[in-house]
PDB file of C-alpha atoms in Angstrom:
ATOM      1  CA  UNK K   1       0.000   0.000   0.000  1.00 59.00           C
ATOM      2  CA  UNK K   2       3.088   2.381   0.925  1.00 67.00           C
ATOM      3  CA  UNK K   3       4.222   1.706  -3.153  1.00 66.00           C
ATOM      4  CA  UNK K   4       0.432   2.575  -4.125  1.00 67.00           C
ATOM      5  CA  UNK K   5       0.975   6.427  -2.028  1.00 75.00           C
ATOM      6  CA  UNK K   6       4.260   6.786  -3.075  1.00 83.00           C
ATOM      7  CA  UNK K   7       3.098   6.548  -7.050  1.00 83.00           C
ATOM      8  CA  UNK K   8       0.068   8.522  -6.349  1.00 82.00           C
ATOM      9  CA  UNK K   9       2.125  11.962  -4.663  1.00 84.00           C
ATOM     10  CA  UNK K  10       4.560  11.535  -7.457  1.00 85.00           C
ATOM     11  CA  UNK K  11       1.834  11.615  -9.732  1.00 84.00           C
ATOM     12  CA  UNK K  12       0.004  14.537  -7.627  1.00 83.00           C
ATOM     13  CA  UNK K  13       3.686  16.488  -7.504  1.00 85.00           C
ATOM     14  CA  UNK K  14       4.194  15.943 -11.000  1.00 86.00           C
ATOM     15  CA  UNK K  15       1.556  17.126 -12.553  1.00 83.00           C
ATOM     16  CA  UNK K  16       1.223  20.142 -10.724  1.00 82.00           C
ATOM     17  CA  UNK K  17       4.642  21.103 -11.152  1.00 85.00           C
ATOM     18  CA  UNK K  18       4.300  20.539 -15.170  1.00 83.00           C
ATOM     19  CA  UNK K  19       0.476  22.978 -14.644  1.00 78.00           C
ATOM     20  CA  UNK K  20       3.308  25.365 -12.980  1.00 82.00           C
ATOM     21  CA  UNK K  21       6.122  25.057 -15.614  1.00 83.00           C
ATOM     22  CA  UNK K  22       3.454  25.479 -18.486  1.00 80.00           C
ATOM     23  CA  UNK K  23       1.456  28.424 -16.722  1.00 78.00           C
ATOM     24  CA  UNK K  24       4.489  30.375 -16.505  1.00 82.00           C
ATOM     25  CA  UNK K  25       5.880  29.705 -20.008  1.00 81.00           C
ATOM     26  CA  UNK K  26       2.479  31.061 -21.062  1.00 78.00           C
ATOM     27  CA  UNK K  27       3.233  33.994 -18.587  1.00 79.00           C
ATOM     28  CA  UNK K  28       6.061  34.931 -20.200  1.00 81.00           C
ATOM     29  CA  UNK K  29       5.212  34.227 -23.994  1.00 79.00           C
ATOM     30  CA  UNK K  30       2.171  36.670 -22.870  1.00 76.00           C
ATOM     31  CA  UNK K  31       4.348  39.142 -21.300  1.00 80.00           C
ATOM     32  CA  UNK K  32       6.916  39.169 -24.473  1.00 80.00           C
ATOM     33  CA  UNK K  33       4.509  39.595 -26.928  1.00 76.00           C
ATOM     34  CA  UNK K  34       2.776  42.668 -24.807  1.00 75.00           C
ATOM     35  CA  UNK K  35       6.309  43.793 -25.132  1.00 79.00           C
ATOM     36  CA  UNK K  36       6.807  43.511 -29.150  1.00 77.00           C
ATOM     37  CA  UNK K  37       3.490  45.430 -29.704  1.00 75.00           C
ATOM     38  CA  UNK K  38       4.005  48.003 -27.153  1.00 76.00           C
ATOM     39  CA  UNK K  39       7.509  48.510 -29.238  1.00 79.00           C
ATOM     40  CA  UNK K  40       6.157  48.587 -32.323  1.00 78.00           C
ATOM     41  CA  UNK K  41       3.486  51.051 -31.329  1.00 78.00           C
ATOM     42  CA  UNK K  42       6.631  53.332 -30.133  1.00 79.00           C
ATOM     43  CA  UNK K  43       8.670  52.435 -33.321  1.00 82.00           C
ATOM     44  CA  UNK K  44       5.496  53.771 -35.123  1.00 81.00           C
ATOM     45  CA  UNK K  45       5.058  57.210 -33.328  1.00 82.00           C
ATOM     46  CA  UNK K  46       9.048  57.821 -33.506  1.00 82.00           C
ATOM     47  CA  UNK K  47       9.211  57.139 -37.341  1.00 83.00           C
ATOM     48  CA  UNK K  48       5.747  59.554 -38.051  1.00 84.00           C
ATOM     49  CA  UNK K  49       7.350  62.607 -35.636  1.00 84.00           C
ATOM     50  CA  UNK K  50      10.789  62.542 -36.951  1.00 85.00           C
ATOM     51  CA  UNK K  51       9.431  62.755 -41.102  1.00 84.00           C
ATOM     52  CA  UNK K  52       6.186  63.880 -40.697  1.00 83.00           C
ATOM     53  CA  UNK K  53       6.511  67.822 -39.240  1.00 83.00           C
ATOM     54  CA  UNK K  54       8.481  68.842 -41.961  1.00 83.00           C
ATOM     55  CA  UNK K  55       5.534  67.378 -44.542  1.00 81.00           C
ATOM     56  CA  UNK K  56       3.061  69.486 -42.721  1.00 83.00           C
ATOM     57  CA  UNK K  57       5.511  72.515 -42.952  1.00 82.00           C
ATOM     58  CA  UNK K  58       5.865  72.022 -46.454  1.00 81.00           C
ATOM     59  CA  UNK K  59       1.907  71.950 -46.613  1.00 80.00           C
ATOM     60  CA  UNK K  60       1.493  74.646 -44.553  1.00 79.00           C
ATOM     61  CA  UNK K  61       3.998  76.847 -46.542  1.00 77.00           C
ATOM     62  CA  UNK K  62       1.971  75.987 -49.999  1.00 77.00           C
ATOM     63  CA  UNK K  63      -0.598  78.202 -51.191  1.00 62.00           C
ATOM     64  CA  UNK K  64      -3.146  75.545 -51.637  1.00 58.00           C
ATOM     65  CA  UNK K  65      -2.563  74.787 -47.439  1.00 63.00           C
ATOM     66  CA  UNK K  66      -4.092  70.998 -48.462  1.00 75.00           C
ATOM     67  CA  UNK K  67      -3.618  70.097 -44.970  1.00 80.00           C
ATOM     68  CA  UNK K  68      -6.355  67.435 -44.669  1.00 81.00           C
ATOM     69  CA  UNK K  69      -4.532  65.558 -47.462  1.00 83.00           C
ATOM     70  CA  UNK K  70      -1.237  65.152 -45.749  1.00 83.00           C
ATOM     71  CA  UNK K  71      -2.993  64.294 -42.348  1.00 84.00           C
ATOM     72  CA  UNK K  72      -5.429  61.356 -45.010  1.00 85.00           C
ATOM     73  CA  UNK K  73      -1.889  60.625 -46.077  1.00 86.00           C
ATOM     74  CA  UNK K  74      -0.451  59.823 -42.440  1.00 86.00           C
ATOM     75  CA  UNK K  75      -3.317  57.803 -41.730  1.00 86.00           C
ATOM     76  CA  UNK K  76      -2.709  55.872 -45.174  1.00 87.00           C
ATOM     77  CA  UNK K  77       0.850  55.230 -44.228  1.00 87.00           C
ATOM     78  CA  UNK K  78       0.746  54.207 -40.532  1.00 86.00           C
ATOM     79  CA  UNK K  79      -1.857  52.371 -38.579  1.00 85.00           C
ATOM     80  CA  UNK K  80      -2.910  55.614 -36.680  1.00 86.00           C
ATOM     81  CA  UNK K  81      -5.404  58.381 -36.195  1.00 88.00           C
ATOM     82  CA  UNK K  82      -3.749  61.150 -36.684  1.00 88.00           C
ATOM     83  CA  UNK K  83      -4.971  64.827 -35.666  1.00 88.00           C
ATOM     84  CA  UNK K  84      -4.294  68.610 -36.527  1.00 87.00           C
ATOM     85  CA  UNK K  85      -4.634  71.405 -34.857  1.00 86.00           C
ATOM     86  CA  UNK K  86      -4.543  75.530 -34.628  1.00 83.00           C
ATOM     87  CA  UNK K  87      -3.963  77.320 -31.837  1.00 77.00           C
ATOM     88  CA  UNK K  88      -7.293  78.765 -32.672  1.00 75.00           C
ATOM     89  CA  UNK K  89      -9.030  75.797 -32.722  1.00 73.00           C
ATOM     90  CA  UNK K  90      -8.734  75.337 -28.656  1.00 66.00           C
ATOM     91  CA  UNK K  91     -11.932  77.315 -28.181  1.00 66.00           C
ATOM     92  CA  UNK K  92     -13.527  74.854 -30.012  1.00 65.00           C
ATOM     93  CA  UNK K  93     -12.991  71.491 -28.520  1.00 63.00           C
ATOM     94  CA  UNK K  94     -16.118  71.297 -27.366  1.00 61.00           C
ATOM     95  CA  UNK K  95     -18.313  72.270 -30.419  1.00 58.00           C
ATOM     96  CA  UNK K  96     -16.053  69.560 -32.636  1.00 67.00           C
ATOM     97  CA  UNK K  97     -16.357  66.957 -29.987  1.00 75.00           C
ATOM     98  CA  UNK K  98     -12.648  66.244 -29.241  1.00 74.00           C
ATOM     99  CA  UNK K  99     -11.714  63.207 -27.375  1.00 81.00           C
ATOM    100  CA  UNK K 100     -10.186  64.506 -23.775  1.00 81.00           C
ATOM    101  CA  UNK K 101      -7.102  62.972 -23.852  1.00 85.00           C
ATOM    102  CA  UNK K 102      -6.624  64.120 -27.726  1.00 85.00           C
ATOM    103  CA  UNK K 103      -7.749  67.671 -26.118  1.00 83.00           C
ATOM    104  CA  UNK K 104      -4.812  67.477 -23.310  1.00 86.00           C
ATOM    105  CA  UNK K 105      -2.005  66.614 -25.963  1.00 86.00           C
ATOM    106  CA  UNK K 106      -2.877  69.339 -27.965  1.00 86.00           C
ATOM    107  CA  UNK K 107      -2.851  71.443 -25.569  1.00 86.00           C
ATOM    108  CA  UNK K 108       0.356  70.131 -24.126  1.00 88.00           C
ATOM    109  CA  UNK K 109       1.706  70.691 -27.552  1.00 87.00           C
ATOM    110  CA  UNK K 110       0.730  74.273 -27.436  1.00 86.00           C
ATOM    111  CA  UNK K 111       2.240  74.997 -24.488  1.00 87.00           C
ATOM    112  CA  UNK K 112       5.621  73.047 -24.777  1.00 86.00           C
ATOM    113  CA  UNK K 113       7.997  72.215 -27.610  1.00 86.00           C
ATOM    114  CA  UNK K 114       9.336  68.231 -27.727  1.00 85.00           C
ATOM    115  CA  UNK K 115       7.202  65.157 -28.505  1.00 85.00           C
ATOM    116  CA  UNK K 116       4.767  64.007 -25.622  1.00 85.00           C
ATOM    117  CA  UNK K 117       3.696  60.519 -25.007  1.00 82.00           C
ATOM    118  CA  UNK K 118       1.076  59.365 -23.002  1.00 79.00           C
ATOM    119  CA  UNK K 119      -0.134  55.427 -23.605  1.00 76.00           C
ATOM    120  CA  UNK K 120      -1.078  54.690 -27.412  1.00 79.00           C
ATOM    121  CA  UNK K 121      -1.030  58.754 -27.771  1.00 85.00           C
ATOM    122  CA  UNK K 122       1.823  61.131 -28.831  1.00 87.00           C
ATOM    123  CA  UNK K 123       1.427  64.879 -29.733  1.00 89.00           C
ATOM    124  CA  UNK K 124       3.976  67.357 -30.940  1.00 88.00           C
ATOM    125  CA  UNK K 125       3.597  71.040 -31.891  1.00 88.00           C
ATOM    126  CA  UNK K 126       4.807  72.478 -35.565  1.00 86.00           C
ATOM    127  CA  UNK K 127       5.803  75.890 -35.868  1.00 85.00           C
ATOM    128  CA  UNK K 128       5.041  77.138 -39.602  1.00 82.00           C
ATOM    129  CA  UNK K 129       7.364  79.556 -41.150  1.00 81.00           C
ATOM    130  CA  UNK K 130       5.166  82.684 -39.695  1.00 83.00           C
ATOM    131  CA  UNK K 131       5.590  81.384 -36.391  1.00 84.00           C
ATOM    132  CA  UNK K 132       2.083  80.148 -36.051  1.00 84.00           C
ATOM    133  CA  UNK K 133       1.830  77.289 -33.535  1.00 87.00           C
ATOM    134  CA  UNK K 134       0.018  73.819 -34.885  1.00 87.00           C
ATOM    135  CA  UNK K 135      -0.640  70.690 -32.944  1.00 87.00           C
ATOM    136  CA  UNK K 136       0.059  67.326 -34.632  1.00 89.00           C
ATOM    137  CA  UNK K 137      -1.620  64.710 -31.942  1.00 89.00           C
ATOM    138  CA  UNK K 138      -1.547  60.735 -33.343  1.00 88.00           C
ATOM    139  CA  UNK K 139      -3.334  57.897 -31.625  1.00 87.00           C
ATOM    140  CA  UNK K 140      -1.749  54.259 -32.499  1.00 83.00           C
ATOM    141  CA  UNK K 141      -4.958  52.759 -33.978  1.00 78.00           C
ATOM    142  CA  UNK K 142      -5.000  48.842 -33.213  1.00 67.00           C
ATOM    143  CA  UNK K 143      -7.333  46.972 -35.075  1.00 58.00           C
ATOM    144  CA  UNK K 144      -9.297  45.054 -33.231  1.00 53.00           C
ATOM    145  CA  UNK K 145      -7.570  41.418 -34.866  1.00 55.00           C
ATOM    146  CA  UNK K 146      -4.729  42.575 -32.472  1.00 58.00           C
ATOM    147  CA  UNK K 147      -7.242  43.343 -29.503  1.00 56.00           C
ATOM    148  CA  UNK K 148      -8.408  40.295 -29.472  1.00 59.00           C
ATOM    149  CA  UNK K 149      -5.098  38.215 -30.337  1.00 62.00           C
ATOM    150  CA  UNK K 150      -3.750  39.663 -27.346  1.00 60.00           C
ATOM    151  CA  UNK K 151      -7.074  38.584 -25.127  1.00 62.00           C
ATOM    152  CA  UNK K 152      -7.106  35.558 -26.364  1.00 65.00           C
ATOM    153  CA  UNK K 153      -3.066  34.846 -26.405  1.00 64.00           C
ATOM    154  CA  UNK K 154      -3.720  35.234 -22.330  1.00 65.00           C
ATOM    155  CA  UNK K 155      -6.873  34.176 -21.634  1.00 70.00           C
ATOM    156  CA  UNK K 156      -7.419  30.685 -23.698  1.00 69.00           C
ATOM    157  CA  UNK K 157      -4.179  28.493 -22.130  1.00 70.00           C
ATOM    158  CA  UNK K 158      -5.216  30.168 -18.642  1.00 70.00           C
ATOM    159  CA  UNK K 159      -8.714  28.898 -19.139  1.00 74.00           C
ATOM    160  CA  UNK K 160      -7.469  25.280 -20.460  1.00 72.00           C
ATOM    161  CA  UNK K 161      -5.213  24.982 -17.644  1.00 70.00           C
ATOM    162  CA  UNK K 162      -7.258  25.864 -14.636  1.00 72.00           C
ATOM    163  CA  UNK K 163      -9.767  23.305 -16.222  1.00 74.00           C
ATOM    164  CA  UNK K 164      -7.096  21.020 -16.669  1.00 70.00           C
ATOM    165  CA  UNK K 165      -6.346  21.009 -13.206  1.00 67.00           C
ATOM    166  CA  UNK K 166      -9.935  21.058 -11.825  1.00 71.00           C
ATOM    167  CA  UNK K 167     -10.740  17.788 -13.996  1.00 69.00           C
ATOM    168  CA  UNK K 168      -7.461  16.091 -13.158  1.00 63.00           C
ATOM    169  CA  UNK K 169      -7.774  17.014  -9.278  1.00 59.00           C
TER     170      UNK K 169
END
């Protein structure tokens, strides 16, 4: 009967240090991945505020001032939402129904030169050649495929293994 145990905790020990081992494997393939989006997402805003200021310039500095093209063109280009602002166009956040945080980076922008970052939004101000202040604010736009990809690279093997080791308890 002692053999019978002995078989049974190895067994027992065995399979819940393999649930253990596999769990955190999972952990960190989870955690890596986060990682490689959230860096591509900052690849993404670093690439679009070191070329893209001067193309607004340029637009700016053109007669025709076809802003809305080069901001259609942005979008085209990168997977983002990409917003432009005057400084005269603060006064009317409200009437064009302006997300808040897209509201605080421009305004950040207005008030402070440099690139500011907060989350999956980046703004940045422009200066045209008159000295007229512009806010360029981006939002990294992930599609839902990758919303749920990341949901379900977490949540599936956490689900299988807790039931795993309900059934097999």
């Amino acid at each position: 009967m002692k053999g019978v145990r002995s078989l049974f905790l190895k067994i027992f020990v065995w399979f819940w240090v393999t649930l253990v081992v596999v769990g955190a494997a999972i952990g960190v393939s989870v955690w890596y991945s986060s990682r490689a989006l959230d860096a591509r997402a900052a690849s993404v805003m670093s690439t679009i505020f070191s070329t893209e200021p001067q193309n607004l310039r340029q637009a700016l500095a053109a007669q025709s001032r076809n802003i809305s093209a080069t901001i259609t063109a942005i979008e085209e280009k990168y997977p983002v939402h990409a917003y432009f602002f005057s400084a005269d166009d603060v006064k009317f956040f409200e009437a064009k129904k302006v997300a808040p945080e897209i509201q605080k980076l421009a305004v950040i922008a207005f008030r402070e030169e440099g690139l500011h970052a907060f989350g999956t939004f980046a703004s940045q101000r422009i200066t045209d050649a008159e000295g007229r202040k512009y806010a360029l604010v981006i939002l990294f736009a992930q599609d839902t495929a990758t919303v749920k990809s990341r949901l379900l690279l977490f949540q599936a093997p956490i689900i299988l293994l807790a039931a795993a080791g309900i059934f097999c308890f």
